[in-house]
Amino acid sequence: MDEPVEIGRRVQRMRTQLGWTQRKLAEPSYTPAYVSTLESGKVRPSEAALRFLADRLGTSYEELATGRPAHVATELRLALTDAQQTLAAGAADEAAAHYRRVLAEAEGLGLADERAEALLGLGDCALESGELAAAIAHFEAAEQLLADEPLPRRARPIRGRAVAHLLAGELRYACYLLESTIDELGTSGLADPEALVLLHASIIGPYIDMGAHARAAHAAEVALSLAPHVGDPALVAGMHRQVARTFLAEGRVAAADASLAKAQAIYGQLQLRTDLAHCHWMRGYVQAQNGDLAAAEGELRTAREMLAAGRAALYTAQVDVELADVLRRLGRHEEAAELLSALLELGESHGAVHAGGAHRLLGLMAEERGEPESAEEHYVRALALLERSGATGDLADLCRLLGDLLRRTGRTEAALDAYRTGLGHRAAPGTTTLGPAPAAPAFPPRPAPR
């Protein structure tokens, strides 16, 4: 609600436009003196008084209290859901343009929630296009706007920042952001299922890159166990969005706004599909480690299909590396090489880990074909890529492979240098140890269907 002086001027302007006296506006519930005092800004009107006056003046309570027509916020919510759908379809540049327009309008109208949603959308667009610094700035701005909101409301910008830092190669900081938020949700009693699925699924990637495979598997199991507490996001959001359109057409602004708020929240969680795909990916990884390659291939292909449908290219690359390794171990080298060839073109700014993984596998396949020179070339390229990423577990393993290859070809001193490099990465301070793992949330089991 605006200050009394601004409200008073608004009441006076609307009254004079109608050609009414203060008495005509006041009757039958109030006195002309009360209207005079209100118009002069000497009294803060109650909600009941403003609703009475709004009805008499033929306007809405919101417009009289804030100066904003009731339909403005609703139209901005509709624009946000349109932008979110555009982004989900893979048109990041077009979606960013929509979000910027909403942000400018929301700032002009002082609508904090809509500003925060627009900033979150811009952050997601920047992630999609690989503009990591811009993504972090947008997510930080959204988090500041939501500083007074409950922690589950801030889970999305925190998760966004973590993903941006992960793609920039800052693995430990990404883990810190996600783990500390998960722990805070648990200790505060705000164990929101959607927020926890979002956070647990997002932490799988950095865990794997850091070699914390047990934690990654645990995070995947937690996320999958919580998934039944979350509805089908695309279906429910689409329903709310269409219902909102019908309400708006009927002039039922409040009902439309409520439906759009629900749709907006769910579209904001459309990353959930990506996150659940990560869980399938992690299951496939664990099955591959256990030697169940057929089951691993099935899980990884499921993850890949889910990610490719959302055009999540960077995440699809993660799965492609694991799937190619499974195909290699199954003896299907041509299929593996076809998957890996596309990964070699990823940029070093955010694709170094995946391109490095592709070179590592191509090196292994070259060794298996008896081509040591080609294998060494791939290992050296992988090493150059991974040294920039902070993926210490991968670096140590790669140095071991390179050292073994050099030793077998009679270059003992070079092999020792490679082994020492690997040991140095493995022993680098603060790169291989994490604090206590986040506690698993406690949720009552869902009742069995009757």
GROMACS .gro file of C-alpha atoms in nm, residues 105-367:
model
  263
  105GLU     CA    1   0.809  -0.329  -1.640
  106ALA     CA    2   0.825  -0.492  -1.298
  107GLU     CA    3   1.098  -0.252  -1.184
  108GLY     CA    4   0.890   0.045  -1.300
  109LEU     CA    5   0.588  -0.084  -1.108
  110GLY     CA    6   0.780  -0.190  -0.796
  111LEU     CA    7   0.674  -0.556  -0.824
  112ALA     CA    8   0.948  -0.747  -0.636
  113ASP     CA    9   0.820  -1.101  -0.699
  114GLU     CA   10   0.794  -1.049  -1.073
  115ARG     CA   11   1.138  -0.886  -1.079
  116ALA     CA   12   1.285  -1.188  -0.901
  117GLU     CA   13   1.122  -1.432  -1.145
  118ALA     CA   14   1.247  -1.233  -1.443
  119LEU     CA   15   1.601  -1.234  -1.301
  120LEU     CA   16   1.582  -1.610  -1.244
  121GLY     CA   17   1.472  -1.654  -1.602
  122LEU     CA   18   1.756  -1.439  -1.730
  123GLY     CA   19   1.996  -1.648  -1.523
  124ASP     CA   20   1.861  -1.969  -1.676
  125CYS     CA   21   1.893  -1.819  -2.026
  126ALA     CA   22   2.254  -1.720  -1.956
  127LEU     CA   23   2.330  -2.072  -1.834
  128GLU     CA   24   2.181  -2.216  -2.150
  129SER     CA   25   2.397  -1.991  -2.368
  130GLY     CA   26   2.711  -2.041  -2.157
  131GLU     CA   27   2.735  -1.679  -2.031
  132LEU     CA   28   2.838  -1.784  -1.682
  133ALA     CA   29   2.936  -1.446  -1.535
  134ALA     CA   30   2.603  -1.297  -1.645
  135ALA     CA   31   2.418  -1.598  -1.503
  136ILE     CA   32   2.582  -1.557  -1.162
  137ALA     CA   33   2.499  -1.185  -1.158
  138HIS     CA   34   2.132  -1.251  -1.238
  139PHE     CA   35   2.099  -1.525  -0.975
  140GLU     CA   36   2.268  -1.311  -0.710
  141ALA     CA   37   2.031  -1.023  -0.785
  142ALA     CA   38   1.730  -1.254  -0.756
  143GLU     CA   39   1.858  -1.394  -0.428
  144GLN     CA   40   1.895  -1.043  -0.287
  145LEU     CA   41   1.536  -0.960  -0.381
  146LEU     CA   42   1.420  -1.276  -0.203
  147ALA     CA   43   1.642  -1.226   0.103
  148ASP     CA   44   1.344  -1.201   0.340
  149GLU     CA   45   1.161  -1.501   0.190
  150PRO     CA   46   1.175  -1.857   0.335
  151LEU     CA   47   1.473  -2.065   0.224
  152PRO     CA   48   1.277  -2.291  -0.018
  153ARG     CA   49   1.187  -1.977  -0.214
  154ARG     CA   50   1.559  -1.902  -0.248
  155ALA     CA   51   1.656  -2.254  -0.355
  156ARG     CA   52   1.635  -2.174  -0.727
  157PRO     CA   53   1.877  -1.879  -0.733
  158ILE     CA   54   2.118  -2.066  -0.504
  159ARG     CA   55   2.102  -2.369  -0.728
  160GLY     CA   56   2.151  -2.145  -1.032
  161ARG     CA   57   2.465  -1.993  -0.886
  162ALA     CA   58   2.597  -2.338  -0.800
  163VAL     CA   59   2.544  -2.465  -1.155
  164ALA     CA   60   2.719  -2.160  -1.300
  165HIS     CA   61   3.019  -2.210  -1.071
  166LEU     CA   62   3.023  -2.581  -1.158
  167LEU     CA   63   3.032  -2.508  -1.531
  168ALA     CA   64   3.311  -2.259  -1.466
  169GLY     CA   65   3.513  -2.540  -1.307
  170GLU     CA   66   3.470  -2.421  -0.945
  171LEU     CA   67   3.358  -2.761  -0.821
  172ARG     CA   68   3.416  -2.725  -0.448
  173TYR     CA   69   3.233  -2.394  -0.426
  174ALA     CA   70   2.938  -2.542  -0.617
  175CYS     CA   71   2.928  -2.829  -0.364
  176TYR     CA   72   2.949  -2.586  -0.075
  177LEU     CA   73   2.653  -2.381  -0.198
  178LEU     CA   74   2.433  -2.685  -0.250
  179GLU     CA   75   2.534  -2.880   0.062
  180SER     CA   76   2.495  -2.583   0.296
  181THR     CA   77   2.149  -2.508   0.158
  182ILE     CA   78   2.039  -2.872   0.191
  183ASP     CA   79   2.163  -2.877   0.551
  184GLU     CA   80   1.991  -2.549   0.633
  185LEU     CA   81   1.664  -2.678   0.489
  186GLY     CA   82   1.689  -2.983   0.712
  187THR     CA   83   1.781  -2.802   1.034
  188SER     CA   84   1.524  -2.526   0.983
  189GLY     CA   85   1.234  -2.767   0.940
  190LEU     CA   86   1.169  -2.631   0.590
  191ALA     CA   87   1.228  -2.962   0.413
  192ASP     CA   88   1.038  -2.869   0.098
  193PRO     CA   89   1.032  -3.169  -0.145
  194GLU     CA   90   1.064  -2.965  -0.466
  195ALA     CA   91   1.354  -2.762  -0.330
  196LEU     CA   92   1.529  -3.076  -0.208
  197VAL     CA   93   1.486  -3.262  -0.537
  198LEU     CA   94   1.627  -2.959  -0.716
  199LEU     CA   95   1.929  -2.932  -0.485
  200HIS     CA   96   2.007  -3.303  -0.443
  201ALA     CA   97   1.988  -3.369  -0.816
  202SER     CA   98   2.204  -3.064  -0.891
  203ILE     CA   99   2.482  -3.179  -0.662
  204ILE     CA  100   2.532  -3.511  -0.843
  205GLY     CA  101   2.745  -3.355  -1.117
  206PRO     CA  102   3.001  -3.182  -0.894
  207TYR     CA  103   3.021  -3.489  -0.670
  208ILE     CA  104   3.111  -3.708  -0.965
  209ASP     CA  105   3.366  -3.464  -1.102
  210MET     CA  106   3.532  -3.452  -0.760
  211GLY     CA  107   3.542  -3.829  -0.730
  212ALA     CA  108   3.284  -3.840  -0.446
  213HIS     CA  109   3.090  -4.122  -0.612
  214ALA     CA  110   2.926  -4.256  -0.296
  215ARG     CA  111   2.783  -3.914  -0.220
  216ALA     CA  112   2.662  -3.876  -0.576
  217ALA     CA  113   2.481  -4.210  -0.559
  218HIS     CA  114   2.323  -4.113  -0.227
  219ALA     CA  115   2.207  -3.777  -0.365
  220ALA     CA  116   2.050  -3.956  -0.663
  221GLU     CA  117   1.862  -4.198  -0.439
  222VAL     CA  118   1.734  -3.913  -0.219
  223ALA     CA  119   1.616  -3.716  -0.522
  224LEU     CA  120   1.438  -4.017  -0.672
  225SER     CA  121   1.276  -4.102  -0.338
  226LEU     CA  122   1.138  -3.747  -0.313
  227ALA     CA  123   1.018  -3.731  -0.674
  228PRO     CA  124   0.677  -3.892  -0.593
  229HIS     CA  125   0.609  -3.594  -0.366
  230VAL     CA  126   0.631  -3.368  -0.674
  231GLY     CA  127   0.368  -3.372  -0.948
  232ASP     CA  128   0.424  -3.380  -1.324
  233PRO     CA  129   0.551  -3.023  -1.373
  234ALA     CA  130   0.480  -2.977  -1.744
  235LEU     CA  131   0.127  -3.118  -1.728
  236VAL     CA  132   0.022  -2.928  -1.415
  237ALA     CA  133   0.182  -2.602  -1.528
  238GLY     CA  134   0.018  -2.625  -1.870
  239MET     CA  135  -0.320  -2.682  -1.707
  240HIS     CA  136  -0.283  -2.382  -1.475
  241ARG     CA  137  -0.164  -2.165  -1.762
  242GLN     CA  138  -0.465  -2.245  -1.981
  243VAL     CA  139  -0.707  -2.203  -1.691
  244ALA     CA  140  -0.553  -1.862  -1.622
  245ARG     CA  141  -0.621  -1.756  -1.979
  246THR     CA  142  -0.990  -1.846  -1.949
  247PHE     CA  143  -1.020  -1.662  -1.616
  248LEU     CA  144  -0.856  -1.355  -1.766
  249ALA     CA  145  -1.092  -1.361  -2.065
  250GLU     CA  146  -1.386  -1.368  -1.821
  251GLY     CA  147  -1.250  -1.073  -1.627
  252ARG     CA  148  -1.176  -1.288  -1.319
  253VAL     CA  149  -0.840  -1.126  -1.256
  254ALA     CA  150  -0.778  -1.260  -0.905
  255ALA     CA  151  -0.851  -1.619  -1.010
  256ALA     CA  152  -0.630  -1.584  -1.318
  257ASP     CA  153  -0.348  -1.444  -1.108
  258ALA     CA  154  -0.371  -1.736  -0.864
  259SER     CA  155  -0.355  -1.989  -1.148
  260LEU     CA  156  -0.064  -1.810  -1.309
  261ALA     CA  157   0.123  -1.802  -0.979
  262LYS     CA  158   0.094  -2.182  -0.964
  263ALA     CA  159   0.199  -2.223  -1.327
  264GLN     CA  160   0.489  -1.983  -1.279
  265ALA     CA  161   0.621  -2.176  -0.980
  266ILE     CA  162   0.600  -2.507  -1.168
  267TYR     CA  163   0.758  -2.372  -1.487
  268GLY     CA  164   1.037  -2.246  -1.269
  269GLN     CA  165   1.090  -2.608  -1.171
  270LEU     CA  166   1.098  -2.736  -1.531
  271GLN     CA  167   1.465  -2.803  -1.458
  272LEU     CA  168   1.317  -3.088  -1.255
  273ARG     CA  169   1.311  -3.297  -1.571
  274THR     CA  170   1.681  -3.229  -1.614
  275ASP     CA  171   1.742  -3.313  -1.251
  276LEU     CA  172   1.557  -3.644  -1.267
  277ALA     CA  173   1.755  -3.724  -1.580
  278HIS     CA  174   2.067  -3.670  -1.371
  279CYS     CA  175   1.938  -3.931  -1.130
  280HIS     CA  176   1.896  -4.185  -1.411
  281TRP     CA  177   2.245  -4.092  -1.523
  282MET     CA  178   2.386  -4.158  -1.178
  283ARG     CA  179   2.207  -4.492  -1.155
  284GLY     CA  180   2.356  -4.586  -1.490
  285TYR     CA  181   2.700  -4.484  -1.368
  286VAL     CA  182   2.669  -4.699  -1.055
  287GLN     CA  183   2.543  -4.999  -1.256
  288ALA     CA  184   2.837  -4.960  -1.495
  289GLN     CA  185   3.075  -4.960  -1.200
  290ASN     CA  186   2.912  -5.282  -1.080
  291GLY     CA  187   2.957  -5.441  -1.422
  292ASP     CA  188   2.586  -5.448  -1.516
  293LEU     CA  189   2.648  -5.283  -1.853
  294ALA     CA  190   2.311  -5.365  -2.013
  295ALA     CA  191   2.117  -5.201  -1.729
  296ALA     CA  192   2.363  -4.911  -1.729
  297GLU     CA  193   2.304  -4.851  -2.100
  298GLY     CA  194   1.927  -4.844  -2.043
  299GLU     CA  195   1.947  -4.588  -1.761
  300LEU     CA  196   2.193  -4.368  -1.950
  301ARG     CA  197   1.983  -4.371  -2.267
  302THR     CA  198   1.677  -4.273  -2.062
  303ALA     CA  199   1.872  -3.983  -1.913
  304ARG     CA  200   2.000  -3.880  -2.255
  305GLU     CA  201   1.653  -3.881  -2.412
  306MET     CA  202   1.513  -3.668  -2.128
  307LEU     CA  203   1.794  -3.416  -2.158
  308ALA     CA  204   1.795  -3.402  -2.537
  309ALA     CA  205   1.418  -3.339  -2.537
  310GLY     CA  206   1.483  -3.025  -2.332
  311ARG     CA  207   1.781  -2.928  -2.551
  312ALA     CA  208   2.006  -2.932  -2.246
  313ALA     CA  209   2.322  -2.969  -2.451
  314LEU     CA  210   2.574  -2.923  -2.172
  315TYR     CA  211   2.407  -3.184  -1.954
  316THR     CA  212   2.359  -3.422  -2.244
  317ALA     CA  213   2.735  -3.409  -2.294
  318GLN     CA  214   2.787  -3.540  -1.940
  319VAL     CA  215   2.572  -3.843  -2.012
  320ASP     CA  216   2.733  -3.900  -2.353
  321VAL     CA  217   3.072  -3.950  -2.189
  322GLU     CA  218   2.935  -4.218  -1.955
  323LEU     CA  219   2.729  -4.385  -2.228
  324ALA     CA  220   3.027  -4.396  -2.462
  325ASP     CA  221   3.234  -4.566  -2.192
  326VAL     CA  222   2.962  -4.831  -2.146
  327LEU     CA  223   2.944  -4.886  -2.524
  328ARG     CA  224   3.326  -4.919  -2.535
  329ARG     CA  225   3.318  -5.179  -2.262
  330LEU     CA  226   3.046  -5.364  -2.454
  331GLY     CA  227   3.276  -5.371  -2.758
  332ARG     CA  228   3.063  -5.130  -2.963
  333HIS     CA  229   3.351  -4.896  -3.047
  334GLU     CA  230   3.197  -4.733  -3.355
  335GLU     CA  231   2.889  -4.622  -3.160
  336ALA     CA  232   3.110  -4.491  -2.880
  337ALA     CA  233   3.333  -4.296  -3.121
  338GLU     CA  234   3.029  -4.139  -3.287
  339LEU     CA  235   2.904  -4.009  -2.952
  340LEU     CA  236   3.246  -3.878  -2.853
  341SER     CA  237   3.322  -3.694  -3.177
  342ALA     CA  238   3.062  -3.424  -3.102
  343LEU     CA  239   3.207  -3.363  -2.755
  344LEU     CA  240   3.548  -3.265  -2.892
  345GLU     CA  241   3.403  -2.937  -3.020
  346LEU     CA  242   3.285  -2.815  -2.678
  347GLY     CA  243   3.441  -2.487  -2.565
  348GLU     CA  244   3.701  -2.490  -2.292
  349SER     CA  245   3.509  -2.232  -2.084
  350HIS     CA  246   3.242  -2.481  -1.981
  351GLY     CA  247   3.297  -2.800  -2.182
  352ALA     CA  248   3.651  -2.882  -2.074
  353VAL     CA  249   3.553  -3.168  -1.843
  354HIS     CA  250   3.338  -3.335  -2.108
  355ALA     CA  251   3.580  -3.277  -2.396
  356GLY     CA  252   3.859  -3.406  -2.172
  357GLY     CA  253   3.655  -3.714  -2.091
  358ALA     CA  254   3.596  -3.773  -2.462
  359HIS     CA  255   3.969  -3.756  -2.538
  360ARG     CA  256   4.039  -3.995  -2.249
  361LEU     CA  257   3.798  -4.256  -2.387
  362LEU     CA  258   3.927  -4.213  -2.741
  363GLY     CA  259   4.275  -4.272  -2.600
  364LEU     CA  260   4.162  -4.593  -2.432
  365MET     CA  261   4.005  -4.715  -2.756
  366ALA     CA  262   4.323  -4.629  -2.947
  367GLU     CA  263   4.524  -4.836  -2.700
   0.00000   0.00000   0.00000
